[in-house]
Amino acid sequence: MQTTSTFESVLRGMAITVIILFFMFPIFWIFLMSFQTNETILRVPPSPFFEPTLTNYRSLISGRLEGSTATLEIAFMSNLYNSLFLSVTSVTVGLLLGVPAAYAFARLKFRGSEDIAFTLLSFRFAPPLLVLLPLTIYFQQIGLADTYGGLIWVYQLIVLPLILWIVRGYFEDIPADIEYAYRIAGHGFWATFRKIALPLAGPGIAAAGLLAFIFAWNNFIFALVLASADKQPVTVGALAFITASGINYGQIAAGIMLSIAPTFALALYAQRYLVEGLSLGAVKG
Amino acid sequence: MSDVMLNLDAVDKFYGPIDKGVHAVRNLSMTVTRGEIIALLGSSGCGKTSTLRMVAGFEAVSRGRISIGGREIHTLPPVQRNVAMAFEGYSLYPTVTVRDNIAFALKRGNFSAVDVAAKVDEVAEMLEISAILDKYPSSISGGQQQRASLARALIRDADLYLLDEPMGQLEPQLRTLLRGRIKAYIKERGLTAILVTHDQTEANALADRIAVMEDGELQQFASPEDIKKSPANLFTGTFVGEPPMNVFPARTSISETTVSLRLDGDVELSYPVDAFSAELRTRLTEMGEVVLGVRPYAVQRRETGSPATVVANQWLGDQSHIAANFAAGSLVLVEHDRTQLVEDQQIAVHLEPSDLHIFNPKTGMAISHGARLVG
Ligand SMILES: Nc1ncnc2c1ncn2[C@@H]1O[C@H](COP(=O)(O)OP(=O)(O)O)[C@@H](O)[C@H]1O
Ligand SMILES: [Mg+2]
């Protein structure tokens, strides 16, 4: 019997409200800040009532920061574009490499496969700074420093282990006999991979891709060290808001709103995949 | 065209390293003729599925050779073996309907869409799954999934059909009905099939020959009648047949006039010397100790005979199963009318020489059936 008393549902509603407030309040406050000038933001006591202004967004999009003393040229929109380009291509490359590799690790148990898979995962444990110093030197020697290609390559350190391990678990959850049943009916190895394994692991691949996208988007240190201004993503570009003449909170807030918008939209859109993908096995029942 | 469809030649299967891992199939050799239905019968874990999977190509052969229609296939990928298989775990594709699951098995290009639909409908009707063709595998019962999986195998046009416990999930009535239909389907088309089962009724009903396996080893490969009449060893003797064969250790002593078999508990079975062939008598004298086997329905109740005490008497509607204490062990006898025996009642039983199976106690191999030496 599934009867919930009113008391219980009220309690549950309150708990959910508290949790949502706790997690969403900072974002909500930043959202309000992005429509205010520095003066209204910094007044004491703070108040949620103000006259909204779009100047912050306007100056970000036009690329001109009007500080109290001077006008500063920033490349926020190109940073945003860089973020998008780097994340999308890194995740695409990561999926192209990682999904077949995950399938191989799941299905073809070969000598040392477990060790190789673990080594790949261990890239996630390495402190990025440790890797970065030698990497910078190598990249300069082979001409990859400050190129999109070089960055995308380094981003594989972030996305590849993630994709590999999540998707591998998915492939392992698909009973091998389902694929055998298809193969014995006269289909080859690759046809079976495309027609049976890939669709069944679909939710897992989507979840892994989304997570990888968010991780790539949020990356800071690799791009800071390895890329020059015109190739830097928003995470690095946002440093430009801290200027000698002060910090413009309104513009930072607008910058944050713009830079979390893609991941936020993606997460909302794909919420179902994320939850299903990360909590359920691929084929149950 | 040869008449041999499948040939297994000294096949071994190890899971893990050869000679060290789990030895699932041991030195298995057998030949299946075109158009035959073979049952692989054995208890769970005896290597039936492993054998099928080696034939299908999902498990590597550790040692030995397999050929289908004269063509060596044990190194070929599954695609090139032209066999159809119904899996123990059904293994339907969860993302498509039952109809598509079955239709997927037919290579597109070989058939028009209309042909495919007609074939699917035909098989579905035979297996009583027409009503669920448009459902998804997750929304139908285990028994329905199992029949869908069987349909997917039977619809194929293959050299060999491998059916791994295809009816294990079905209710008894449906099982009996489908058994007949499936057999007719296979026989009408002259297909060659290997059916894995641990149900001897099913094996008896469907198979032309039964391969009895135990612990990875082939125990006997013969027709259902031969397996009942002449079990090759103690295992087959006691494994096949319901209720199982009664067995007793016995000591032999043979005089000028009588053959006497002494059982435990001071029970002595005496027979005139000419009830046993001369070769068998020689053999029994050599052996000294043997194991005696007798089928429950061959045990006769008589006015005089060896004493036994009734322990239980069960009327099953068409036969009585009587359990009795006999020769320091227990004995089961089957009678076809409703006997009024009660617990602790004394009875006298008689075992005819022609009903005796005699086994070597050390090797378990059969020495004689019906008082005639084997071989
Ligand atoms: N993939 C496997 N890895 C290791 N051992 C296995 C594997 N598959 C089966 N076995 C073992 O091999 C033996 C035979 O199994 P199987 O062929 O499935 O028996 P059956 O089908 O007769 O029940 C069993 O002991 C089983 O535990
Ligand atoms: Mg099995």
XYZ file of N, CA and C in Angstrom, chain A residues 105-263:
477
model
N 37.646 -3.241 -24.161
C 37.966 -3.618 -22.777
C 36.853 -4.469 -22.172
N 35.624 -4.204 -22.576
C 34.508 -4.947 -21.993
C 34.382 -6.346 -22.584
N 34.627 -6.470 -23.878
C 34.314 -7.729 -24.550
C 35.519 -8.622 -24.806
N 36.610 -8.009 -25.232
C 37.769 -8.812 -25.585
C 38.747 -8.775 -24.425
N 38.606 -9.739 -23.538
C 39.518 -9.760 -22.403
C 40.859 -10.287 -22.890
N 41.791 -9.382 -23.109
C 43.094 -9.845 -23.577
C 44.116 -9.678 -22.456
N 45.290 -10.205 -22.681
C 46.321 -10.122 -21.652
C 46.635 -8.673 -21.331
N 46.574 -8.343 -20.067
C 46.950 -6.997 -19.664
C 45.871 -5.952 -19.904
N 44.675 -6.370 -20.356
C 43.651 -5.368 -20.650
C 43.243 -4.614 -19.389
N 43.177 -5.342 -18.287
C 42.789 -4.711 -17.025
C 43.818 -3.658 -16.621
N 45.106 -3.979 -16.819
C 46.175 -3.040 -16.459
C 46.111 -1.789 -17.323
N 45.888 -1.989 -18.608
C 45.834 -0.834 -19.507
C 44.656 0.063 -19.128
N 43.512 -0.570 -18.877
C 42.330 0.209 -18.513
C 42.587 1.000 -17.234
N 43.271 0.377 -16.289
C 43.517 1.072 -15.033
C 44.516 2.208 -15.228
N 45.527 1.955 -16.062
C 46.494 3.016 -16.341
C 45.780 4.232 -16.907
N 44.843 3.977 -17.831
C 44.106 5.089 -18.421
C 43.319 5.846 -17.365
N 42.722 5.099 -16.436
C 41.967 5.757 -15.377
C 42.896 6.564 -14.486
N 44.109 6.053 -14.291
C 45.022 6.705 -13.348
C 45.434 8.085 -13.847
N 45.236 8.365 -15.154
C 45.511 9.717 -15.634
C 44.673 10.730 -14.861
N 43.501 10.258 -14.384
C 42.636 11.158 -13.640
C 43.212 11.494 -12.265
N 44.076 10.583 -11.761
C 44.619 10.822 -10.416
C 45.794 11.792 -10.453
N 46.490 11.842 -11.599
C 47.708 12.640 -11.662
C 47.366 14.114 -11.496
N 48.079 14.835 -10.614
C 47.839 16.280 -10.504
C 48.218 16.934 -11.830
N 47.315 17.724 -12.418
C 47.566 18.290 -13.745
C 48.870 19.074 -13.809
N 49.183 19.765 -12.724
C 50.384 20.597 -12.755
C 51.635 19.761 -12.981
N 51.609 18.519 -12.455
C 52.746 17.621 -12.584
C 52.978 17.279 -14.051
N 51.876 17.107 -14.758
C 51.953 16.727 -16.168
C 52.307 17.935 -17.020
N 51.860 19.102 -16.567
C 51.893 20.273 -17.434
C 53.294 20.761 -17.762
N 54.166 20.703 -16.796
C 55.497 21.268 -17.014
C 56.218 20.557 -18.153
N 56.397 19.216 -18.040
C 57.043 18.537 -19.176
C 56.241 18.681 -20.465
N 54.937 18.697 -20.328
C 54.079 18.769 -21.523
C 54.316 20.075 -22.272
N 54.435 21.160 -21.514
C 54.671 22.453 -22.150
C 55.933 22.399 -23.000
N 56.973 21.800 -22.420
C 58.245 21.744 -23.146
C 58.109 20.898 -24.409
N 57.513 19.715 -24.246
C 57.314 18.851 -25.423
C 56.502 19.564 -26.482
N 55.421 20.186 -26.053
C 54.533 20.841 -27.014
C 55.260 21.928 -27.770
N 56.135 22.649 -27.068
C 56.881 23.688 -27.773
C 57.823 23.060 -28.791
N 58.422 21.911 -28.392
C 59.363 21.272 -29.311
C 58.671 20.742 -30.560
N 57.485 20.170 -30.404
C 56.839 19.586 -31.587
C 55.795 20.527 -32.189
N 55.777 21.760 -31.724
C 54.931 22.758 -32.364
C 53.451 22.641 -32.046
N 53.129 22.019 -30.927
C 51.719 21.896 -30.566
C 51.278 22.942 -29.551
N 52.267 23.672 -28.995
C 51.903 24.674 -28.006
C 51.039 25.728 -28.677
N 50.021 26.175 -27.938
C 49.143 27.217 -28.439
C 48.462 26.858 -29.757
N 48.041 25.617 -29.886
C 47.192 25.262 -31.028
C 45.942 24.598 -30.471
N 44.843 24.665 -31.233
C 43.625 23.962 -30.813
C 43.882 22.456 -30.744
N 44.621 21.953 -31.728
C 44.922 20.522 -31.765
C 45.594 20.052 -30.495
N 46.601 20.837 -30.065
C 47.326 20.478 -28.845
C 46.399 20.473 -27.650
N 45.540 21.490 -27.560
C 44.612 21.576 -26.428
C 43.638 20.401 -26.415
N 43.120 20.100 -27.606
C 42.155 19.001 -27.691
C 42.817 17.701 -27.259
N 44.081 17.567 -27.668
C 44.827 16.383 -27.266
C 44.937 16.305 -25.738
N 45.341 17.412 -25.136
C 45.499 17.401 -23.686
C 44.149 17.192 -22.985
N 43.095 17.742 -23.584
C 41.765 17.563 -22.988
C 41.369 16.089 -22.948
N 41.992 15.273 -23.792
C 41.678 13.842 -23.755
C 42.030 13.238 -22.395
N 43.017 13.850 -21.723
C 43.354 13.392 -20.372
C 42.142 13.498 -19.454
N 41.285 14.463 -19.727
C 40.107 14.653 -18.886
C 38.959 13.783 -19.361
N 38.694 13.824 -20.667
C 37.464 13.182 -21.138
C 37.616 11.679 -21.384
N 38.791 11.256 -21.854
C 38.931 9.866 -22.262
C 38.735 8.866 -21.116
N 39.429 9.071 -19.965
C 39.230 8.099 -18.877
C 37.775 8.042 -18.424
N 37.144 9.203 -18.391
C 35.745 9.280 -17.961
C 34.856 8.462 -18.884
N 34.984 8.720 -20.182
C 34.162 8.021 -21.170
C 34.453 6.531 -21.134
N 35.741 6.212 -21.093
C 36.153 4.809 -21.111
C 35.514 4.029 -19.972
N 35.581 4.590 -18.787
C 35.128 3.808 -17.627
C 33.619 3.751 -17.510
N 32.951 4.825 -17.847
C 31.487 4.774 -17.768
C 30.934 3.857 -18.858
N 31.417 4.039 -20.085
C 30.854 3.285 -21.204
C 31.220 1.801 -21.101
N 32.397 1.541 -20.598
C 32.812 0.147 -20.441
C 31.839 -0.615 -19.533
N 31.446 0.026 -18.437
C 30.486 -0.596 -17.531
C 29.180 -0.902 -18.247
N 28.794 0.000 -19.136
C 27.571 -0.214 -19.912
C 27.669 -1.408 -20.818
N 28.785 -1.480 -21.542
C 28.960 -2.616 -22.449
C 28.996 -3.915 -21.654
N 29.610 -3.874 -20.479
C 29.702 -5.103 -19.691
C 28.324 -5.561 -19.211
N 27.422 -4.604 -19.042
C 26.071 -4.956 -18.586
C 25.208 -5.567 -19.685
N 25.602 -5.390 -20.927
C 24.817 -6.008 -22.015
C 25.210 -7.478 -22.064
N 24.243 -8.388 -21.907
C 24.611 -9.808 -21.976
C 25.247 -10.118 -23.331
N 26.388 -10.772 -23.293
C 27.102 -11.057 -24.543
C 26.239 -11.870 -25.496
N 25.334 -12.678 -24.945
C 24.525 -13.540 -25.810
C 23.613 -12.748 -26.738
N 23.208 -11.537 -26.328
C 22.384 -10.719 -27.218
C 23.163 -10.409 -28.488
N 24.437 -10.108 -28.313
C 25.265 -9.851 -29.481
C 25.533 -11.134 -30.253
N 25.762 -12.210 -29.527
C 25.991 -13.491 -30.206
C 24.786 -13.870 -31.049
N 23.594 -13.633 -30.494
C 22.382 -13.984 -31.228
C 22.351 -13.249 -32.562
N 22.828 -12.018 -32.573
C 22.836 -11.245 -33.808
C 23.939 -11.743 -34.736
N 25.068 -12.063 -34.144
C 26.197 -12.501 -34.975
C 25.903 -13.833 -35.637
N 25.269 -14.731 -34.884
C 25.027 -16.067 -35.430
C 23.998 -16.011 -36.554
N 23.194 -14.946 -36.563
C 22.212 -14.798 -37.637
C 22.858 -14.242 -38.901
N 24.165 -14.230 -38.935
C 24.841 -13.862 -40.168
C 25.355 -12.442 -40.225
N 25.569 -11.818 -39.077
C 26.104 -10.462 -39.075
C 27.515 -10.468 -38.518
N 28.341 -9.603 -39.066
C 29.744 -9.561 -38.661
C 29.947 -8.817 -37.351
N 31.198 -8.784 -36.928
C 31.560 -8.168 -35.656
C 31.187 -6.687 -35.623
N 31.520 -5.972 -36.701
C 31.281 -4.524 -36.699
C 29.803 -4.186 -36.806
N 29.104 -4.984 -37.627
C 27.668 -4.760 -37.750
C 27.013 -4.954 -36.387
N 27.463 -5.953 -35.650
C 26.898 -6.221 -34.334
C 27.202 -5.073 -33.375
N 28.421 -4.566 -33.456
C 28.793 -3.434 -32.607
C 27.889 -2.238 -32.893
N 27.677 -1.963 -34.170
C 26.884 -0.781 -34.540
C 25.405 -0.966 -34.250
N 24.874 -2.147 -34.602
C 23.424 -2.324 -34.556
C 22.913 -2.768 -33.181
N 23.715 -3.473 -32.417
C 23.243 -4.000 -31.138
C 23.927 -3.321 -29.958
N 25.251 -3.368 -29.933
C 25.963 -2.869 -28.757
C 25.789 -1.365 -28.581
N 26.002 -0.599 -29.670
C 25.910 0.862 -29.555
C 24.535 1.337 -29.093
N 23.447 0.884 -29.733
C 22.137 1.361 -29.264
C 21.839 0.973 -27.819
N 22.274 -0.222 -27.414
C 21.982 -0.644 -26.050
C 22.777 0.155 -25.032
N 23.970 0.581 -25.422
C 24.779 1.370 -24.493
C 24.476 2.858 -24.654
N 23.518 3.195 -25.521
C 23.214 4.593 -25.823
C 23.097 5.519 -24.626
N 22.232 5.191 -23.650
C 22.088 6.087 -22.501
C 23.409 6.289 -21.764
N 24.198 5.247 -21.676
C 25.488 5.357 -20.989
C 26.439 6.237 -21.763
N 26.430 6.091 -23.074
C 27.309 6.915 -23.902
C 26.889 8.376 -23.792
N 25.568 8.622 -23.806
C 25.075 9.993 -23.668
C 25.499 10.582 -22.324
N 25.334 9.800 -21.265
C 25.697 10.288 -19.937
C 27.190 10.585 -19.859
N 27.987 9.670 -20.392
C 29.437 9.860 -20.353
C 29.825 11.097 -21.156
N 29.198 11.264 -22.337
C 29.494 12.415 -23.170
C 29.153 13.721 -22.464
N 28.004 13.740 -21.785
C 27.585 14.944 -21.064
C 28.542 15.288 -19.945
N 28.871 14.274 -19.157
C 29.791 14.521 -18.054
C 31.129 15.008 -18.581
N 31.596 14.361 -19.633
C 32.879 14.739 -20.213
C 32.819 16.183 -20.702
N 31.683 16.561 -21.291
C 31.516 17.926 -21.776
C 31.625 18.915 -20.613
N 30.953 18.591 -19.518
C 30.980 19.499 -18.365
C 32.388 19.607 -17.796
N 33.069 18.473 -17.702
C 34.440 18.493 -17.187
C 35.353 19.301 -18.109
N 35.181 19.097 -19.410
C 36.024 19.817 -20.360
C 35.737 21.316 -20.286
N 34.468 21.650 -20.200
C 34.054 23.059 -20.130
C 34.661 23.733 -18.902
N 34.664 23.020 -17.798
C 35.132 23.606 -16.551
C 36.641 23.613 -16.398
N 37.345 23.039 -17.376
C 38.791 22.951 -17.206
C 39.421 24.331 -17.221
N 40.441 24.500 -16.403
C 41.062 25.795 -16.257
C 42.557 25.722 -16.510
N 43.209 24.788 -15.815
C 44.653 24.837 -15.719
C 45.342 24.512 -17.043
N 44.820 23.521 -17.782
C 45.466 23.148 -19.042
C 45.468 24.322 -20.011
N 44.305 24.957 -20.129
C 44.183 26.055 -21.080
C 44.995 27.261 -20.613
N 45.048 27.468 -19.303
C 45.797 28.617 -18.777
C 47.257 28.524 -19.190
N 47.824 27.301 -19.045
C 49.248 27.156 -19.296
C 49.553 26.997 -20.774
N 48.699 26.251 -21.480
C 49.078 25.833 -22.831
C 48.563 26.732 -23.946
N 47.652 27.676 -23.628
C 47.087 28.460 -24.720
C 47.305 29.943 -24.498
N 47.436 30.646 -25.590
C 47.543 32.096 -25.475
C 46.140 32.694 -25.557
N 46.080 34.013 -25.392
C 44.793 34.689 -25.194
C 43.729 34.305 -26.219
N 44.116 34.218 -27.501
C 43.070 34.023 -28.507
C 42.510 32.599 -28.531
N 43.115 31.671 -27.782
C 42.582 30.311 -27.772
C 42.010 29.915 -26.407
N 41.973 30.893 -25.488
C 41.567 30.526 -24.148
C 40.051 30.454 -23.970
N 39.604 29.479 -23.170
C 38.173 29.353 -22.891
C 37.716 30.334 -21.824
N 36.426 30.393 -21.538
C 35.891 31.367 -20.581
C 36.486 31.229 -19.204
N 36.762 29.991 -18.787
C 37.289 29.806 -17.434
C 38.548 30.620 -17.230
N 39.394 30.660 -18.283
C 40.618 31.445 -18.184
C 40.324 32.912 -18.496
N 39.494 33.123 -19.500
C 39.182 34.478 -19.933
C 38.586 35.335 -18.831
N 37.881 34.677 -17.895
C 37.224 35.421 -16.826
C 38.215 36.143 -15.937
N 39.500 35.720 -15.990
C 40.523 36.399 -15.185
C 40.630 37.869 -15.571
N 40.264 38.183 -16.811
C 40.391 39.557 -17.291
C 39.499 40.523 -16.524
N 38.494 39.980 -15.846
C 37.600 40.852 -15.080
C 38.278 41.445 -13.859
N 39.330 40.780 -13.417
C 40.061 41.324 -12.277
C 41.105 42.287 -12.833
N 40.843 43.539 -12.687
C 41.735 44.534 -13.283
C 42.362 45.367 -12.188
N 43.340 46.150 -12.590
C 44.038 47.009 -11.633
C 43.077 48.007 -11.006
N 42.064 48.391 -11.779
C 41.160 49.427 -11.286
C 40.030 48.883 -10.427
N 40.012 47.572 -10.234
C 38.967 47.022 -9.375
C 38.270 45.845 -10.021
N 37.321 45.329 -9.284
C 36.581 44.173 -9.776
C 35.162 44.603 -10.092
N 34.754 44.325 -11.331
C 33.397 44.672 -11.709
C 32.471 43.472 -11.522
N 31.807 43.486 -10.362
C 31.017 42.296 -10.003
C 29.873 42.037 -10.954
N 29.242 43.092 -11.414
C 28.107 42.924 -12.316
C 28.515 42.203 -13.586
N 29.677 42.598 -14.119
C 30.128 41.968 -15.350
C 30.574 40.532 -15.105
N 31.206 40.301 -13.946
C 31.590 38.920 -13.624
C 30.342 38.053 -13.552
N 29.315 38.593 -12.901
C 28.080 37.818 -12.759
C 27.470 37.516 -14.123
N 27.467 38.528 -14.996
C 26.923 38.295 -16.339
C 27.773 37.269 -17.072
N 29.099 37.365 -16.877
C 30.014 36.388 -17.498
C 29.704 34.986 -17.026
N 29.487 34.865 -15.703
C 29.168 33.542 -15.155
C 27.870 33.018 -15.752
N 26.868 33.901 -15.814
C 25.587 33.457 -16.364
C 25.756 32.946 -17.790
N 26.524 33.706 -18.587
C 26.717 33.281 -19.977
C 27.499 31.977 -20.063
N 28.484 31.802 -19.167
C 29.328 30.624 -19.325
C 28.699 29.371 -18.725
N 27.803 29.539 -17.760
C 27.163 28.309 -17.285
C 25.933 27.960 -18.113
N 25.489 28.916 -18.941
C 24.259 28.664 -19.700
C 24.316 27.380 -20.542
N 25.397 27.160 -21.315
C 25.398 25.945 -22.150
C 25.337 24.652 -21.322
N 26.166 24.545 -20.287
C 26.150 23.309 -19.496
C 24.833 23.169 -18.753
